XYZ file of C-alpha atoms in Angstrom:
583
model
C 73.804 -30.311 -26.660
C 73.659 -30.129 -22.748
C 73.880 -33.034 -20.736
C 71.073 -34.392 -18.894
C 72.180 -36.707 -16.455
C 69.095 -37.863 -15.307
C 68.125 -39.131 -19.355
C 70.953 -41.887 -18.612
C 72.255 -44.748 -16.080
C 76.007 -44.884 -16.000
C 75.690 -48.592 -16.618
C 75.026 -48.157 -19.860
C 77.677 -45.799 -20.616
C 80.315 -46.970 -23.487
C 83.586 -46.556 -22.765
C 84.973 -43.944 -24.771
C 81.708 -41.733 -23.871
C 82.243 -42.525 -20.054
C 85.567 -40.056 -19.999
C 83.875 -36.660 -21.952
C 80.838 -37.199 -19.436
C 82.685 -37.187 -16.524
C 84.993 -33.975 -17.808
C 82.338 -32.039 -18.305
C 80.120 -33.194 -15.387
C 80.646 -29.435 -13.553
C 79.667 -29.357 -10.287
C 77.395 -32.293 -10.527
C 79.005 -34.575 -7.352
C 76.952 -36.970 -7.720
C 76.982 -37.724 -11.844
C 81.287 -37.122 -10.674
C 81.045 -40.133 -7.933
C 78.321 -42.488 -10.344
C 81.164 -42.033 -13.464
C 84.145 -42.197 -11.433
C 83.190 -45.738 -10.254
C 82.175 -46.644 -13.418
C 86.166 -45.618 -14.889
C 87.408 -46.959 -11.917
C 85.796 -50.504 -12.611
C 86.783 -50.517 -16.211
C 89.853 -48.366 -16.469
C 92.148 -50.585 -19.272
C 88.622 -50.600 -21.326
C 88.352 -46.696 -20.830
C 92.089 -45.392 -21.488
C 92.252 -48.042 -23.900
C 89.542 -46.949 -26.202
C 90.604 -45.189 -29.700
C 88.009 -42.309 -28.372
C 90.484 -41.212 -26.076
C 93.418 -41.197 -28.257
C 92.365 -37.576 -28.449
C 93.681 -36.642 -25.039
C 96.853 -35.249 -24.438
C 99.536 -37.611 -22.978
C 102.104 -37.077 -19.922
C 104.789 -39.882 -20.016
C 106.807 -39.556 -16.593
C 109.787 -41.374 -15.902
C 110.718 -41.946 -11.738
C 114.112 -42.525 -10.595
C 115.232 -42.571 -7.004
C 112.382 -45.165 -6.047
C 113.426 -47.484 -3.522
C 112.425 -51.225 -4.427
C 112.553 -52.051 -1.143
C 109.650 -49.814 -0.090
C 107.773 -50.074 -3.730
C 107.668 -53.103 -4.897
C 106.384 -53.317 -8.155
C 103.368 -51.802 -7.108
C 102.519 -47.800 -8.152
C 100.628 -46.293 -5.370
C 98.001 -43.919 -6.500
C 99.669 -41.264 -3.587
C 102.849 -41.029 -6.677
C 100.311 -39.684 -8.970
C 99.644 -36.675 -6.172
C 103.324 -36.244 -6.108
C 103.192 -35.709 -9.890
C 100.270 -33.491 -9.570
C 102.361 -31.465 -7.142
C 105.301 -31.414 -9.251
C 103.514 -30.545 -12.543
C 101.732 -27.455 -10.479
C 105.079 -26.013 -9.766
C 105.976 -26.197 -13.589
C 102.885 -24.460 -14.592
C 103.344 -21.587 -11.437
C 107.079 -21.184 -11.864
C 106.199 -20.794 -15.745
C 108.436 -23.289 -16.721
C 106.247 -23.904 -19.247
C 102.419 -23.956 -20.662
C 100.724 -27.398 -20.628
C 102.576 -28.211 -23.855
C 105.459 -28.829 -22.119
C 104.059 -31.286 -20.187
C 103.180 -33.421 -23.340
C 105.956 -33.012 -25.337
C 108.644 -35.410 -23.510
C 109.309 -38.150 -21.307
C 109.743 -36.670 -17.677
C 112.111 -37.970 -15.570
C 111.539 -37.240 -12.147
C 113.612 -37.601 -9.112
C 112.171 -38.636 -5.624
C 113.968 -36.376 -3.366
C 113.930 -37.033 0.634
C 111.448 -35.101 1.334
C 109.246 -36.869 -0.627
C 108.670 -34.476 -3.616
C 109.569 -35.124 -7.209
C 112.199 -33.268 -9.096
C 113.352 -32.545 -12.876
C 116.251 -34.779 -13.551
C 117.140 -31.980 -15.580
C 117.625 -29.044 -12.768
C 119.398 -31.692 -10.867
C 123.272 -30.551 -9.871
C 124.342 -33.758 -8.972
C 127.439 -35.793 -10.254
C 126.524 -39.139 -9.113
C 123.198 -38.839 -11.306
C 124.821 -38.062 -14.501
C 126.790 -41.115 -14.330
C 123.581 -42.464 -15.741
C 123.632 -42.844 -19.170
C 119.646 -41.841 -19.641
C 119.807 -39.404 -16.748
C 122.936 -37.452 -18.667
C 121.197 -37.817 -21.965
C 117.539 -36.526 -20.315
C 119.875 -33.459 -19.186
C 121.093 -32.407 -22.388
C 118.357 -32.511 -23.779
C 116.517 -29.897 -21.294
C 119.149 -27.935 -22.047
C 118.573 -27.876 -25.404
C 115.079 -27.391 -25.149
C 115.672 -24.481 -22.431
C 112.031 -24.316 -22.186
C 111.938 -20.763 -23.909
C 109.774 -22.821 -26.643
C 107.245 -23.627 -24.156
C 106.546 -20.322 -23.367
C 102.924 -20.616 -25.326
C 99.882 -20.113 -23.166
C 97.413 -22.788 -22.513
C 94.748 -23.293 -25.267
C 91.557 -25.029 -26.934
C 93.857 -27.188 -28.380
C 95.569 -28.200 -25.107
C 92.086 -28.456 -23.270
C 92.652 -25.139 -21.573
C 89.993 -25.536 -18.220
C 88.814 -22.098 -18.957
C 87.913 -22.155 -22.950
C 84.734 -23.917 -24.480
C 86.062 -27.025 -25.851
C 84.948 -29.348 -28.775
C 85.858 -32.895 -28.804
C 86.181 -34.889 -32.557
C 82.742 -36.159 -32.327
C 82.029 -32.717 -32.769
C 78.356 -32.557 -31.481
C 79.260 -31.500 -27.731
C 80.301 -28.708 -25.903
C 81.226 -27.706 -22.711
C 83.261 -25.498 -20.129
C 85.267 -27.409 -17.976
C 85.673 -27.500 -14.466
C 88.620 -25.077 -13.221
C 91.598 -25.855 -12.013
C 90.565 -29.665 -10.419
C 93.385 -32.107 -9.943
C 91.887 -35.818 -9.949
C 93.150 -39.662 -10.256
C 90.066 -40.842 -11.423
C 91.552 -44.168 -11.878
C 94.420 -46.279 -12.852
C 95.872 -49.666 -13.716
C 99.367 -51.486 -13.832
C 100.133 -52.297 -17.449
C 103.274 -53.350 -17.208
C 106.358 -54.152 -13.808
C 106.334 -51.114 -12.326
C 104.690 -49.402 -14.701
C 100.738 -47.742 -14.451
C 98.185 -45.833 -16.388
C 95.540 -43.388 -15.066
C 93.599 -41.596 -16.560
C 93.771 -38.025 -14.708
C 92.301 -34.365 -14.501
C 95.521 -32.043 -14.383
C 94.321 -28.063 -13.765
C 91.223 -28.821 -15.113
C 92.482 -31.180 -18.430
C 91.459 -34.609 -19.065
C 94.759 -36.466 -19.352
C 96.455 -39.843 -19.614
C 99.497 -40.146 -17.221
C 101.849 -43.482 -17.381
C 104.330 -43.790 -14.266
C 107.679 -45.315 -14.590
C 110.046 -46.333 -12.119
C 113.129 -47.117 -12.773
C 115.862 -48.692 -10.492
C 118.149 -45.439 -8.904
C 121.361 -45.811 -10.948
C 124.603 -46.845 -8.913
C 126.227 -43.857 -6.359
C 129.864 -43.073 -6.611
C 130.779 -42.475 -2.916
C 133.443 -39.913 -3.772
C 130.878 -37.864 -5.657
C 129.847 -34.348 -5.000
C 126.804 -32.088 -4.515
C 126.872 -28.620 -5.196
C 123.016 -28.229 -5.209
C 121.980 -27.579 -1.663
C 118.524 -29.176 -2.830
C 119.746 -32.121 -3.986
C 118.411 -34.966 -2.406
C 122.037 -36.724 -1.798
C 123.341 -33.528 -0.198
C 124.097 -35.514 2.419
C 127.178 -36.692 4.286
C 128.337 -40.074 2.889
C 131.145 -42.880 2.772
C 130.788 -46.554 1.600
C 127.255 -46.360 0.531
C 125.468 -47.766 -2.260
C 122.520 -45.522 -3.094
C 122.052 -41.905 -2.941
C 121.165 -40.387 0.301
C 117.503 -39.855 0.215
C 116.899 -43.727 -0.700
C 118.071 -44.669 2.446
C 115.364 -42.570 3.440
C 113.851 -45.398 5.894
C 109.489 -44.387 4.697
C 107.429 -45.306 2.195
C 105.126 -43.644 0.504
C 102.045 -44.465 2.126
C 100.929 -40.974 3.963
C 100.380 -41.582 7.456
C 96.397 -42.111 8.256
C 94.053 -39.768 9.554
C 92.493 -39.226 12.960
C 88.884 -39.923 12.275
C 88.060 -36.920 13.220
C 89.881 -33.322 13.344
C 90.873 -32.370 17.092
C 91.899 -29.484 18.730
C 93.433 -28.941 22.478
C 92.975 -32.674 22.986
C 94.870 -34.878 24.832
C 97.937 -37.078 23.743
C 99.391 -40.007 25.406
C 101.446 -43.242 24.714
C 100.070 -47.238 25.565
C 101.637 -49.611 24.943
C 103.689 -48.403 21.994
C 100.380 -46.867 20.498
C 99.692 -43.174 20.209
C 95.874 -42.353 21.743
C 94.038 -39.385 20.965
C 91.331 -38.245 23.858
C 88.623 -35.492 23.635
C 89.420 -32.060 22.673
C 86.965 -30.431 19.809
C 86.482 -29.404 16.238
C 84.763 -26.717 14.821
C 82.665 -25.578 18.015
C 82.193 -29.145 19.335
C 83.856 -30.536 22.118
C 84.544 -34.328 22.180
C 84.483 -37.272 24.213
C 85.876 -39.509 21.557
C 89.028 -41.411 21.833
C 91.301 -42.937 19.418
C 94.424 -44.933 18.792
C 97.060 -45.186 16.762
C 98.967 -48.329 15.555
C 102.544 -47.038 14.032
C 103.130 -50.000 12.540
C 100.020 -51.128 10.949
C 99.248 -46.870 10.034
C 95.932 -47.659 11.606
C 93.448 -45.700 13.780
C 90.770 -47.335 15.864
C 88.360 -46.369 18.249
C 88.440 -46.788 21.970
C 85.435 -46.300 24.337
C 84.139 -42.630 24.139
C 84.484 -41.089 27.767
C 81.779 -40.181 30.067
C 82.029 -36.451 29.364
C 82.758 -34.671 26.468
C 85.941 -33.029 27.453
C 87.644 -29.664 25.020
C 90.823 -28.037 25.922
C 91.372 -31.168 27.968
C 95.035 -32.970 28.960
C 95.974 -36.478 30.005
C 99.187 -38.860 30.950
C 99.411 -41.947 31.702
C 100.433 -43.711 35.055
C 100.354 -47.246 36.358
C 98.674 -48.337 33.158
C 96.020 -46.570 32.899
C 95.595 -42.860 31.045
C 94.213 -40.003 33.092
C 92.264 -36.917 31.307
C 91.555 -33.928 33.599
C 90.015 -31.216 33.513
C 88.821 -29.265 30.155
C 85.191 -27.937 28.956
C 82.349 -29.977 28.168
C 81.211 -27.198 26.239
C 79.656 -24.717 28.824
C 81.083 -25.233 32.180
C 85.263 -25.814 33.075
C 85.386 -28.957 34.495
C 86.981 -30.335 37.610
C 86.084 -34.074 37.202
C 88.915 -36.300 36.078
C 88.426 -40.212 34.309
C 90.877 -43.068 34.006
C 91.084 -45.465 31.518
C 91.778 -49.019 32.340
C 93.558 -51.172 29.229
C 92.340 -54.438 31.562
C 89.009 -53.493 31.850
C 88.276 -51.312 29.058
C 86.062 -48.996 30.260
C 86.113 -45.200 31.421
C 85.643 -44.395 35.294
C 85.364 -41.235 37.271
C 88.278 -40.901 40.323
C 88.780 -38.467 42.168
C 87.890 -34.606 41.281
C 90.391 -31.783 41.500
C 90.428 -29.261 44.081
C 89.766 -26.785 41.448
C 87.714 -26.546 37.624
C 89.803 -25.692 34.754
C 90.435 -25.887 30.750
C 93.690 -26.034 28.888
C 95.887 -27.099 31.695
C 99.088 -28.793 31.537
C 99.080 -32.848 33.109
C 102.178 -34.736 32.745
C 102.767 -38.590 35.204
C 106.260 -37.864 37.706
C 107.085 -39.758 40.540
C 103.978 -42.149 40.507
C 102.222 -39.229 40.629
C 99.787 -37.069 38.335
C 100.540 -33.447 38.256
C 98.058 -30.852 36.959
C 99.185 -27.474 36.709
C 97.705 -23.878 35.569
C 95.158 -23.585 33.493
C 91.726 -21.023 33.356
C 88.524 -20.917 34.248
C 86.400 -18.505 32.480
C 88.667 -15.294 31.975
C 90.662 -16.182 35.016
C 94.168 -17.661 34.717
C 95.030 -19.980 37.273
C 98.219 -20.204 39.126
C 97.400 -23.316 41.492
C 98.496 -26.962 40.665
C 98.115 -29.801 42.234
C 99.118 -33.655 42.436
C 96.751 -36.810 42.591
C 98.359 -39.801 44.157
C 96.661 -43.193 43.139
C 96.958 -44.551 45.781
C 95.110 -42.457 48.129
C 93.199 -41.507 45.136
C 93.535 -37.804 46.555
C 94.740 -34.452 45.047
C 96.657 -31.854 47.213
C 97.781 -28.829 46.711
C 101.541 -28.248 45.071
C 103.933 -24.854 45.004
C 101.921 -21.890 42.894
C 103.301 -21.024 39.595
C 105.037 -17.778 39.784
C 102.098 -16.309 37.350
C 99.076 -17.645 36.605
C 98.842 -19.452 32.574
C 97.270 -21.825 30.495
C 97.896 -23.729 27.311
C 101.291 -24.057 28.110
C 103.571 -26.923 26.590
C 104.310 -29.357 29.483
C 107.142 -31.960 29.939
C 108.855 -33.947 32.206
C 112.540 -33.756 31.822
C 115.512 -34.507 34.405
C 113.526 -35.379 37.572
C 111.449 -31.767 36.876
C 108.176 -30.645 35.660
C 109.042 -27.872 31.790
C 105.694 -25.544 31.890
C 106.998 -23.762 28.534
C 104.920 -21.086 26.891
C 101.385 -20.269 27.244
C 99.283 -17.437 27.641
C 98.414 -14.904 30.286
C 95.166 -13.613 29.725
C 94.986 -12.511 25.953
C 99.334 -12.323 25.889
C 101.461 -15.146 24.842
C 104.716 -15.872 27.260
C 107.841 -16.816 26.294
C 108.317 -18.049 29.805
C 109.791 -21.238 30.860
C 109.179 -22.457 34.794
C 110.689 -25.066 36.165
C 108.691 -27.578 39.155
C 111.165 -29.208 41.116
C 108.743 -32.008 43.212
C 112.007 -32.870 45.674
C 111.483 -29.103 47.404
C 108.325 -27.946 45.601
C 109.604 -24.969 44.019
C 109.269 -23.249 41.079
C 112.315 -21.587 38.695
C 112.299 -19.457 36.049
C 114.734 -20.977 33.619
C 115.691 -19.172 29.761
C 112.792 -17.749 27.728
C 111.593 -18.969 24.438
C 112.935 -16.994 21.470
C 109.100 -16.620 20.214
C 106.202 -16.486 22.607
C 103.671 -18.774 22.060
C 100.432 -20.766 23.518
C 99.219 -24.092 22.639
C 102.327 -25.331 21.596
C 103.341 -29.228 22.278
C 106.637 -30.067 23.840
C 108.665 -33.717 24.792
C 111.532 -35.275 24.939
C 113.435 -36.549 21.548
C 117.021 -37.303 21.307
C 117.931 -36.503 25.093
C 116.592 -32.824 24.168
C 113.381 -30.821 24.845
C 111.821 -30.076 21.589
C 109.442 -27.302 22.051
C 106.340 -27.369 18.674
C 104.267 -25.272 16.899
C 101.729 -23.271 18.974
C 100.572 -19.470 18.331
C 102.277 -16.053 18.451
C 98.856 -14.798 19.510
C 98.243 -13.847 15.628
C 98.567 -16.715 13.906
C 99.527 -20.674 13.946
C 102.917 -21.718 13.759
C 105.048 -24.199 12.638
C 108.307 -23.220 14.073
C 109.952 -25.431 16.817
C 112.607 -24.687 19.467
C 115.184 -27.167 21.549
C 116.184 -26.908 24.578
C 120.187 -27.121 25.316
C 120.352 -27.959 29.521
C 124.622 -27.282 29.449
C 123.723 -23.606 28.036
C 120.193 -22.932 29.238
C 119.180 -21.670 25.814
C 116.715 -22.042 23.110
C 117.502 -22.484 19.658
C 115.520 -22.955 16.265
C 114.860 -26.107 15.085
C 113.671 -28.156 11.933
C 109.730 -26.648 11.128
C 106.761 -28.337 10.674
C 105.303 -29.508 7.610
C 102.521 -27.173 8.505
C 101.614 -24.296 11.170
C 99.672 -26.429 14.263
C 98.592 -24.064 16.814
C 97.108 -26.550 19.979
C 98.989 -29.202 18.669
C 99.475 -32.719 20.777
C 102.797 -34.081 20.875
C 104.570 -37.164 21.989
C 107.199 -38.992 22.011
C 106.908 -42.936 20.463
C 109.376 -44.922 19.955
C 112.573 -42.853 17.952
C 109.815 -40.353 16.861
C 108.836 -36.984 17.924
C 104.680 -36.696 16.842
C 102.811 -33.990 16.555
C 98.970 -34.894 15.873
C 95.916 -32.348 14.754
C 95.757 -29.102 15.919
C 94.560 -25.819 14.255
C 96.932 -24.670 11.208
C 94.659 -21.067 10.979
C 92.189 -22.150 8.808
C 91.139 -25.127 9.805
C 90.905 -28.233 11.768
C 93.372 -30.719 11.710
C 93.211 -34.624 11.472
C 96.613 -35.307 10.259
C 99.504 -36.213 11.845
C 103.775 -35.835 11.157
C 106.701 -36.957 13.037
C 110.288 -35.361 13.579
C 112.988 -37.918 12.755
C 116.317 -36.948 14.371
C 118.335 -39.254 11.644
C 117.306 -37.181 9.120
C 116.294 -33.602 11.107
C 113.330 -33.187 9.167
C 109.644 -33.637 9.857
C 107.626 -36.231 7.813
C 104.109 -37.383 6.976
C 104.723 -40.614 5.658
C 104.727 -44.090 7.344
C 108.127 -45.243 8.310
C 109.495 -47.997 7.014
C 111.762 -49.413 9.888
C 110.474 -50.791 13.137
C 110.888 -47.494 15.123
C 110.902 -48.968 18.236
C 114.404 -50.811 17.510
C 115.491 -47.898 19.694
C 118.921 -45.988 21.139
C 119.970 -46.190 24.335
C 119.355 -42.312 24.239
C 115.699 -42.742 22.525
C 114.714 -45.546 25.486
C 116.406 -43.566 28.521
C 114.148 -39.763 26.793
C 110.950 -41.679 27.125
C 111.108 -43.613 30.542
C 108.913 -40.822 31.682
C 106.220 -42.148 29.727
C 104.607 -45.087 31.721
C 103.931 -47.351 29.227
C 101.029 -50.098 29.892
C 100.630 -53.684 28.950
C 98.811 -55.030 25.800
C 95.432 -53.283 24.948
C 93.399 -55.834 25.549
C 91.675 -57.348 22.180
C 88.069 -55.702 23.079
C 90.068 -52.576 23.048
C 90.571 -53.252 19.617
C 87.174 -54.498 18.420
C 84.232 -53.980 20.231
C 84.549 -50.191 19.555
C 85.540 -49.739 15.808
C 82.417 -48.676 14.983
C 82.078 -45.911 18.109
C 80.971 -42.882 17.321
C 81.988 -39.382 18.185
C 79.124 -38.244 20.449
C 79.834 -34.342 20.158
C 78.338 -31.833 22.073
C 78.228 -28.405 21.054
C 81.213 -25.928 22.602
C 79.135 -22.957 23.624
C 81.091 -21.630 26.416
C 84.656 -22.728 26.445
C 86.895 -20.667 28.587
C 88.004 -17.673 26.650
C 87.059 -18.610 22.760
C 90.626 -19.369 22.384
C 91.941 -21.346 19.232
């Protein structure tokens, strides 16, 4: 018979119906959301109950987890790394579903956060491991060649009609969906959820188990092996001392694109810029430590393609498109006062320019207004709270990547018209000149670029055919560019900024869509990650403190900064007109 949701209330759902309802609740989001809350509330009652001793079984064992970070808690996030693992075995055709089923996993949390067969592992330090070595022989004697069936009725193939004992239901269910619907900790450190894997209802139980001792002389031969590190005296393989947890960095509240990025008071804020057509005069910050965003007051004008930096404690966002005219207006916001206030306007409108804070002084440079590049910058002084004109850049740009870096002003990429540059031009404010210094080794426009580890790192952008998430540094003794770690994800008008020992880069457009999420380069580990750190990460190097005194950072956000404006909304105004359609 079909289901008729409307003939029941999930309240008075049993507990071994609850799970068939929800699998075959199709595209029904709201029966989905009404029975998910439902398993959710009464999760031991509903992967407890003999109906669903039925469902096939994934037993997964996790070694590598630091304690430290962990606890004795299982986040849900470790069942998404188990979903990600057990898509790989299904696309690499390690095996059909069966294989899943048929034996205790064990898993190995590599550095990068990703979960990995014990038994591909090439690693002598992990085979010292009784279970581990044991786990490995037997994947090799399995070899996975008898796992080579396809998906069927009986293994609750997503794409098959399907007929549960009771016998008097059935169903198609829905394709390919990966789902925690809920879960519960039975046991220390172990949990049960009940799960939809490619489409089939499943019970999952997580283990972790403490990472068995490291020999320091041992060897890796695996270049993937997570403790293909460098290594003396240490106690644990490499990736535990991995210094994040598992906790995925939070979300903007909103997707932004060309917005502006600055640093108070050890807090990353997020100002303006726009998402899918709208431009923004929202503004947001970031707490590193607590993984928290919270909203600060909205700005006067809703300001796309925008750019700010901070000076004498207070941030500064010029310029940008409010949607159908370039702007030459430019606010400040106070941390004492907590409010948004006009100063002085620039000599001249324009979107997608670059702004960094030198000398007690804002610079503004480049930019476009309409199809026009622009090749005049200028500098406000606070003081006088007056811009004047500066040196012309050599050829007019926008959406270049701008940085300050040994007394001078990096405008690094951009785009000239409808052509990326490769161009880097150099602002010297001590004789107001302009130099052309070493090209990038790939053009590209709406990139982000700052200072980490003493170096320039140059990230992300667009070729002028798609997003990127390459990066380039900077080497002053050579004057050259060279490749460095990639992003977890192409970013095309990407922010980025330096906190603390981290290089972030925040939202952007990865080609297909907007982006609310953030990652950070960590130069311990050269690699980028999305994952809150563990470690205070302003317990900085001399070298970390003495990249970032360029960034003029303010006292305490004042408590209403925190408060009175969680609730704020986004107040969006449609982007109708901004200068040259550009992503």
């Amino acid at each position: 018979m079909l289901f008729m949701p409307n003939l029941f209330s999930v309240s008075h759902f049993y507990c071994f119906f609850v799970a068939e309802i929800r699998w075959c609740a199709g595209d029904n989001d709201q029966l989905k959301t009404q029975i998910d809350a439902y398993i959710q509330k009464h999760v031991a009652d509903v992967i407890n109950s003999n109906k669903l001793s039925v469902l096939p079984r994934i037993l997964i064992e996790i070694v590598g987890a630091d304690e430290t970070i962990l606890g004795n808690k299982i986040d849900a996030h470790i069942f998404h790394l188990v979903f990600n693992w057990a898509k790989n075995m299904l696309a690499q055709a390690r095996g059909s579903f069966n294989y899943l089923t048929e034996q205790t996993h064990m898993l190995y949390l590599n550095n990068n956060q990703t979960l990995q067969d014990c038994g591909f592992l090439d690693d002598s330090s992990l085979e010292e491991d009784d279970m581990i070595k044991d786990y490995k022989l037997l994947s090799k004697k399995k070899q996975l060649a008898n796992c080579k069936n396809k998906m069927d009725a009986s293994n609750f193939s997503p794409n098959q009609l399907r007929k549960l004992a009771s016998g008097d239901c059935e169903w198609i269910q829905s394709e390919h969906e990966w789902s925690l619907l809920a879960s519960y900790q039975s046991a220390e450190r172990t949990s049960v959820g009940i799960t939809i894997m490619n489409g089939s209802l499943s019970i999952v139980t997580l283990h972790l188990r403490p990472c068995p001792p490291h020999s320091p002389s041992s060897t890796v031969s695996d270049p993937e092996s997570p403790t293909n590190v460098p290594s003396t005296d240490v106690s644990r393989p490499g990736s535990i001392e991995r210094n994040v947890s598992l906790t995925l960095l939070a979300q903007m509240s909103t997707a932004r694109c060309s917005f502006g990025l600055a640093i108070l008071n050890k807090n990353l804020v997020a100002v303006g810029g726009y998402e899918r057509g709208e431009c923004l005069r929202s503004a947001e910050m970031f707490n590193i430590q607590d993984n928290v965003w919270t909203s600060l007051p909205p700005m006067k004008v809703a300001r796309g393609r925008v750019a700010v930096a901070v000076l004498n404690n207070k941030l500064y966002a010029c310029g940008g498109s409010d949607g159908h005219h370039e702007l030459r207006s430019v606010e400040c916001y106070d941390t004492e006062t907590n409010k948004w206030s006009f100063v002085a306007d620039m000599q001249t409108e324009r979107s997608c320019p670059g702004v960094v804070a030198l000398n007690n002084k804002i610079y503004c440079i480049g930019g476009c207004t309409g199809q026009r590049c622009i090749a005049d910058c200028e500098a406000y002084d606070p003081v006088t709270n007056k811009w004047h004109s500066i040196a012309l850049l050599n050829e007019g740009h926008f959406q270049a990547a701008l940085c300050t870096y040994d007394g001078k002003i990096f405008a690094i990429g951009g785009s000239s018209s409808w052509n990326c540059l490769n161009s880097v031009n150099v602002y010297d404010p001590n004789t107001d000149v302009w130099q052309t210094y070493s090209c990038l080794n790939t053009p590209r426009r709406g990139a982000g670029a700052d200072i980490i580890e003493g170096k320039i790192m140059v990230v992300g952008g667009s070729d002028g055919t798609r997003s990127l998430r390459s990066t380039e540094v900077y080497d002053k003794e050579n004057d050259s560019w060279s490749l460095g770690p990639q992003l977890g994800m192409d970013r095309a008008n990407v922010s980025v900024v330096t906190l603390g020992n981290k290089l972030f880069a925040v939202g952007g457009f990865s080609g297909k869509k907007f982006l609310d999420s953030l990652e950070y380069f960590n130069p311990l580990s050269e690699e980028w990650c999305c994952y809150s750190p563990v470690e205070n990460i302003f317990q900085l190097s001399s070298n970390a403190e003495e990249s970032n005194k360029d960034h003029n950072e303010v006292t305490d956000l004042s408590k209403k900064a925190r408060k009175s404006h969680s609730k704020a909304q986004n107040n969006n105004i449609p982007l109708n007109n901004c200068a040259n359609g550009i992503i």
